Amino acid sequence: TVCPEELYLALVEALRPRPLLHALEAAAAVVRRVKPSSEAQLISFVATWLPGSPLLDVPQEAADGLFVSHIVNIYESVEMSLFSEGLEHLGAKYRAEISKSQSEQLKRRWNGPVATAVFAALGRISVRWLSHERLREDEPVDQ
């Protein structure tokens, strides 16, 4: 049996992260419309409904362990890896340290599972915005 980490690595090795996210978004959109069984094999589902999807390039050993129920988890994992990668490439002017009092205030106000979920969502939104291909450093944000 292939463990979830191995499945994830096989997916990321088979497809670059951004095309993988787009393929998963397309699959999720079809899932919302078609409402298949969550236990349906993901690759069989994709082959039926999205025959040109890059998800069909996933190695068979990884494909066998993927189900429709894995779409959201895989998507979030890939998105979080892009988030981490995106932060590494941000310029120094976006890496300013916050003060100790600001840090303590954030910890007091934002603690626990809700805070973790909020920060994860904010991180994903930030990476999407900061890595947007058309956004230039000298360009106003309101465009």
Tab-separated table of N, CA, C and O in Angstrom, residues 40-103:
chain	number	residue	atom	x	y	z
A	40	ALA	N	-14.798	6.904	-5.435
A	40	ALA	CA	-14.454	6.642	-6.839
A	40	ALA	C	-12.966	6.890	-7.039
A	40	ALA	O	-12.392	7.817	-6.456
A	41	GLN	N	-12.332	6.062	-7.864
A	41	GLN	CA	-10.925	6.267	-8.197
A	41	GLN	C	-10.795	7.616	-8.897
A	41	GLN	O	-11.505	7.891	-9.874
A	42	LEU	N	-9.904	8.452	-8.408
A	42	LEU	CA	-9.753	9.793	-8.953
A	42	LEU	C	-9.388	9.768	-10.430
A	42	LEU	O	-9.982	10.475	-11.241
A	43	ILE	N	-8.434	8.939	-10.797
A	43	ILE	CA	-7.968	8.938	-12.181
A	43	ILE	C	-9.042	8.402	-13.129
A	43	ILE	O	-9.209	8.914	-14.236
A	44	SER	N	-9.807	7.408	-12.706
A	44	SER	CA	-10.917	6.916	-13.537
A	44	SER	C	-11.958	8.008	-13.731
A	44	SER	O	-12.478	8.197	-14.835
A	45	PHE	N	-12.250	8.723	-12.638
A	45	PHE	CA	-13.203	9.831	-12.707
A	45	PHE	C	-12.708	10.898	-13.692
A	45	PHE	O	-13.445	11.360	-14.561
A	46	VAL	N	-11.436	11.262	-13.565
A	46	VAL	CA	-10.851	12.284	-14.439
A	46	VAL	C	-10.838	11.802	-15.884
A	46	VAL	O	-11.151	12.572	-16.802
A	47	ALA	N	-10.518	10.539	-16.111
A	47	ALA	CA	-10.487	9.998	-17.476
A	47	ALA	C	-11.861	10.094	-18.129
A	47	ALA	O	-11.972	10.368	-19.328
A	48	THR	N	-12.906	9.891	-17.343
A	48	THR	CA	-14.269	9.945	-17.865
A	48	THR	C	-14.715	11.375	-18.149
A	48	THR	O	-15.282	11.658	-19.198
A	49	TRP	N	-14.455	12.285	-17.195
A	49	TRP	CA	-15.013	13.623	-17.273
A	49	TRP	C	-14.055	14.700	-17.787
A	49	TRP	O	-14.496	15.748	-18.258
A	50	LEU	N	-12.746	14.450	-17.663
A	50	LEU	CA	-11.747	15.431	-18.098
A	50	LEU	C	-10.640	14.708	-18.872
A	50	LEU	O	-9.501	14.632	-18.417
A	51	PRO	N	-10.967	14.169	-20.040
A	51	PRO	CA	-10.015	13.309	-20.750
A	51	PRO	C	-8.673	13.948	-21.107
A	51	PRO	O	-7.688	13.257	-21.269
A	52	GLY	N	-8.572	15.259	-21.177
A	52	GLY	CA	-7.298	15.897	-21.501
A	52	GLY	C	-6.514	16.347	-20.275
A	52	GLY	O	-5.494	17.015	-20.404
A	53	SER	N	-6.972	15.979	-19.089
A	53	SER	CA	-6.351	16.462	-17.852
A	53	SER	C	-4.932	15.944	-17.662
A	53	SER	O	-4.648	14.771	-17.898
A	54	PRO	N	-4.037	16.806	-17.182
A	54	PRO	CA	-2.683	16.340	-16.864
A	54	PRO	C	-2.662	15.343	-15.707
A	54	PRO	O	-1.672	14.644	-15.519
A	55	LEU	N	-3.742	15.252	-14.956
A	55	LEU	CA	-3.806	14.253	-13.876
A	55	LEU	C	-3.674	12.837	-14.424
A	55	LEU	O	-3.272	11.924	-13.715
A	56	LEU	N	-3.980	12.668	-15.698
A	56	LEU	CA	-3.867	11.338	-16.309
A	56	LEU	C	-2.414	10.921	-16.503
A	56	LEU	O	-2.143	9.766	-16.814
A	57	ASP	N	-1.469	11.851	-16.290
A	57	ASP	CA	-0.046	11.540	-16.400
A	57	ASP	C	0.547	11.019	-15.095
A	57	ASP	O	1.737	10.731	-15.027
A	58	VAL	N	-0.272	10.904	-14.071
A	58	VAL	CA	0.193	10.416	-12.765
A	58	VAL	C	0.565	8.945	-12.899
A	58	VAL	O	-0.160	8.170	-13.532
A	59	PRO	N	1.694	8.538	-12.321
A	59	PRO	CA	2.094	7.126	-12.384
A	59	PRO	C	1.003	6.207	-11.831
A	59	PRO	O	0.327	6.557	-10.857
A	60	GLN	N	0.844	5.047	-12.434
A	60	GLN	CA	-0.216	4.114	-12.063
A	60	GLN	C	-0.181	3.743	-10.583
A	60	GLN	O	-1.219	3.654	-9.938
A	61	GLU	N	1.018	3.542	-10.028
A	61	GLU	CA	1.107	3.148	-8.618
A	61	GLU	C	0.529	4.219	-7.699
A	61	GLU	O	-0.088	3.905	-6.683
A	62	ALA	N	0.691	5.490	-8.052
A	62	ALA	CA	0.097	6.559	-7.256
A	62	ALA	C	-1.394	6.675	-7.556
A	62	ALA	O	-2.198	6.895	-6.656
A	63	ALA	N	-1.750	6.517	-8.825
A	63	ALA	CA	-3.146	6.655	-9.239
A	63	ALA	C	-4.053	5.656	-8.535
A	63	ALA	O	-5.190	5.978	-8.185
A	64	ASP	N	-3.557	4.456	-8.298
A	64	ASP	CA	-4.382	3.425	-7.665
A	64	ASP	C	-4.818	3.795	-6.256
A	64	ASP	O	-5.849	3.354	-5.788
A	65	GLY	N	-4.044	4.618	-5.575
A	65	GLY	CA	-4.380	4.983	-4.201
A	65	GLY	C	-5.109	6.304	-4.066
A	65	GLY	O	-5.358	6.758	-2.953
A	66	LEU	N	-5.457	6.936	-5.191
A	66	LEU	CA	-6.130	8.227	-5.145
A	66	LEU	C	-7.616	8.083	-5.403
A	66	LEU	O	-8.030	7.438	-6.362
A	67	PHE	N	-8.391	8.732	-4.555
A	67	PHE	CA	-9.837	8.711	-4.684
A	67	PHE	C	-10.356	10.136	-4.798
A	67	PHE	O	-9.662	11.097	-4.456
A	68	VAL	N	-11.572	10.286	-5.267
A	68	VAL	CA	-12.191	11.603	-5.391
A	68	VAL	C	-12.154	12.316	-4.040
A	68	VAL	O	-11.971	13.534	-3.969
A	69	SER	N	-12.251	11.570	-2.960
A	69	SER	CA	-12.225	12.171	-1.620
A	69	SER	C	-10.898	12.849	-1.291
A	69	SER	O	-10.815	13.617	-0.330
A	70	HIS	N	-9.859	12.626	-2.071
A	70	HIS	CA	-8.543	13.212	-1.815
A	70	HIS	C	-8.331	14.582	-2.463
A	70	HIS	O	-7.320	15.233	-2.202
A	71	ILE	N	-9.240	15.020	-3.317
A	71	ILE	CA	-9.014	16.244	-4.092
A	71	ILE	C	-8.672	17.443	-3.215
A	71	ILE	O	-7.676	18.122	-3.437
A	72	VAL	N	-9.474	17.713	-2.224
A	72	VAL	CA	-9.261	18.902	-1.393
A	72	VAL	C	-7.948	18.798	-0.627
A	72	VAL	O	-7.163	19.748	-0.592
A	73	ASN	N	-7.673	17.634	-0.057
A	73	ASN	CA	-6.443	17.454	0.708
A	73	ASN	C	-5.209	17.645	-0.161
A	73	ASN	O	-4.255	18.322	0.230
A	74	ILE	N	-5.227	17.074	-1.341
A	74	ILE	CA	-4.090	17.213	-2.257
A	74	ILE	C	-3.943	18.676	-2.667
A	74	ILE	O	-2.845	19.225	-2.660
A	75	TYR	N	-5.056	19.303	-3.006
A	75	TYR	CA	-5.025	20.706	-3.422
A	75	TYR	C	-4.397	21.572	-2.333
A	75	TYR	O	-3.503	22.380	-2.597
A	76	GLU	N	-4.870	21.411	-1.096
A	76	GLU	CA	-4.353	22.219	0.007
A	76	GLU	C	-2.875	21.941	0.262
A	76	GLU	O	-2.113	22.854	0.572
A	77	SER	N	-2.452	20.696	0.133
A	77	SER	CA	-1.037	20.360	0.328
A	77	SER	C	-0.158	21.028	-0.720
A	77	SER	O	0.889	21.598	-0.402
A	78	VAL	N	-0.588	20.965	-1.974
A	78	VAL	CA	0.190	21.587	-3.053
A	78	VAL	C	0.199	23.100	-2.872
A	78	VAL	O	1.237	23.749	-3.016
A	79	GLU	N	-0.948	23.647	-2.520
A	79	GLU	CA	-1.036	25.088	-2.330
A	79	GLU	C	-0.136	25.542	-1.177
A	79	GLU	O	0.542	26.569	-1.273
A	80	MET	N	-0.086	24.770	-0.102
A	80	MET	CA	0.780	25.134	1.022
A	80	MET	C	2.255	25.035	0.636
A	80	MET	O	3.063	25.846	1.065
A	81	SER	N	2.606	24.064	-0.200
A	81	SER	CA	4.005	23.983	-0.636
A	81	SER	C	4.349	25.186	-1.508
A	81	SER	O	5.442	25.732	-1.413
A	82	LEU	N	3.413	25.611	-2.344
A	82	LEU	CA	3.630	26.819	-3.148
A	82	LEU	C	3.714	28.050	-2.257
A	82	LEU	O	4.492	28.963	-2.517
A	83	PHE	N	2.920	28.064	-1.197
A	83	PHE	CA	2.951	29.166	-0.237
A	83	PHE	C	4.349	29.281	0.368
A	83	PHE	O	4.954	30.339	0.360
A	84	SER	N	4.869	28.166	0.850
A	84	SER	CA	6.205	28.173	1.453
A	84	SER	C	7.253	28.582	0.428
A	84	SER	O	8.137	29.392	0.708
A	85	GLU	N	7.151	28.019	-0.760
A	85	GLU	CA	8.094	28.341	-1.835
A	85	GLU	C	7.982	29.809	-2.226
A	85	GLU	O	8.977	30.487	-2.439
A	86	GLY	N	6.764	30.312	-2.289
A	86	GLY	CA	6.540	31.704	-2.658
A	86	GLY	C	7.146	32.669	-1.660
A	86	GLY	O	7.701	33.707	-2.034
A	87	LEU	N	7.076	32.325	-0.381
A	87	LEU	CA	7.650	33.196	0.637
A	87	LEU	C	9.166	33.263	0.523
A	87	LEU	O	9.767	34.295	0.797
A	88	GLU	N	9.776	32.168	0.115
A	88	GLU	CA	11.235	32.140	-0.024
A	88	GLU	C	11.718	33.122	-1.086
A	88	GLU	O	12.833	33.620	-1.013
A	89	HIS	N	10.880	33.408	-2.077
A	89	HIS	CA	11.292	34.251	-3.192
A	89	HIS	C	10.845	35.704	-3.065
A	89	HIS	O	11.077	36.489	-3.976
A	90	LEU	N	10.212	36.046	-1.945
A	90	LEU	CA	9.797	37.430	-1.756
A	90	LEU	C	11.009	38.309	-1.482
A	90	LEU	O	11.952	37.888	-0.815
A	91	GLY	N	10.969	39.522	-1.966
A	91	GLY	CA	12.059	40.461	-1.726
A	91	GLY	C	12.179	40.817	-0.251
A	91	GLY	O	11.237	40.661	0.532
A	92	ALA	N	13.340	41.335	0.109
A	92	ALA	CA	13.632	41.679	1.506
A	92	ALA	C	12.648	42.704	2.067
A	92	ALA	O	12.319	42.665	3.247
A	93	LYS	N	12.141	43.598	1.220
A	93	LYS	CA	11.238	44.633	1.744
A	93	LYS	C	9.911	44.049	2.239
A	93	LYS	O	9.176	44.709	2.953
A	94	TYR	N	9.612	42.800	1.871
A	94	TYR	CA	8.394	42.145	2.350
A	94	TYR	C	8.663	41.218	3.527
A	94	TYR	O	7.793	40.480	3.948
A	95	ARG	N	9.863	41.241	4.044
A	95	ARG	CA	10.252	40.348	5.132
A	95	ARG	C	10.568	41.109	6.417
A	95	ARG	O	11.309	40.620	7.261
A	96	ALA	N	10.043	42.294	6.559
A	96	ALA	CA	10.318	43.094	7.748
A	96	ALA	C	9.790	42.383	8.994
A	96	ALA	O	8.705	41.799	8.983
A	97	GLU	N	10.589	42.417	10.041
A	97	GLU	CA	10.204	41.807	11.311
A	97	GLU	C	9.143	42.672	11.986
A	97	GLU	O	9.161	43.901	11.868
A	98	ILE	N	8.231	42.036	12.696
A	98	ILE	CA	7.276	42.794	13.494
A	98	ILE	C	7.857	42.933	14.901
A	98	ILE	O	8.731	42.157	15.301
A	99	SER	N	7.369	43.915	15.623
A	99	SER	CA	7.898	44.155	16.964
A	99	SER	C	7.477	43.032	17.907
A	99	SER	O	6.535	42.277	17.633
A	100	LYS	N	8.164	42.942	19.031
A	100	LYS	CA	7.841	41.920	20.026
A	100	LYS	C	6.419	42.106	20.552
A	100	LYS	O	5.688	41.141	20.713
A	101	SER	N	6.009	43.350	20.772
A	101	SER	CA	4.653	43.592	21.277
A	101	SER	C	3.606	43.206	20.225
A	101	SER	O	2.550	42.662	20.560
A	102	GLN	N	3.892	43.479	18.945
A	102	GLN	CA	2.966	43.066	17.878
A	102	GLN	C	2.854	41.544	17.831
A	102	GLN	O	1.759	41.000	17.681
A	103	SER	N	3.981	40.878	17.950
A	103	SER	CA	3.999	39.422	17.937
A	103	SER	C	3.188	38.850	19.100
A	103	SER	O	2.384	37.929	18.924
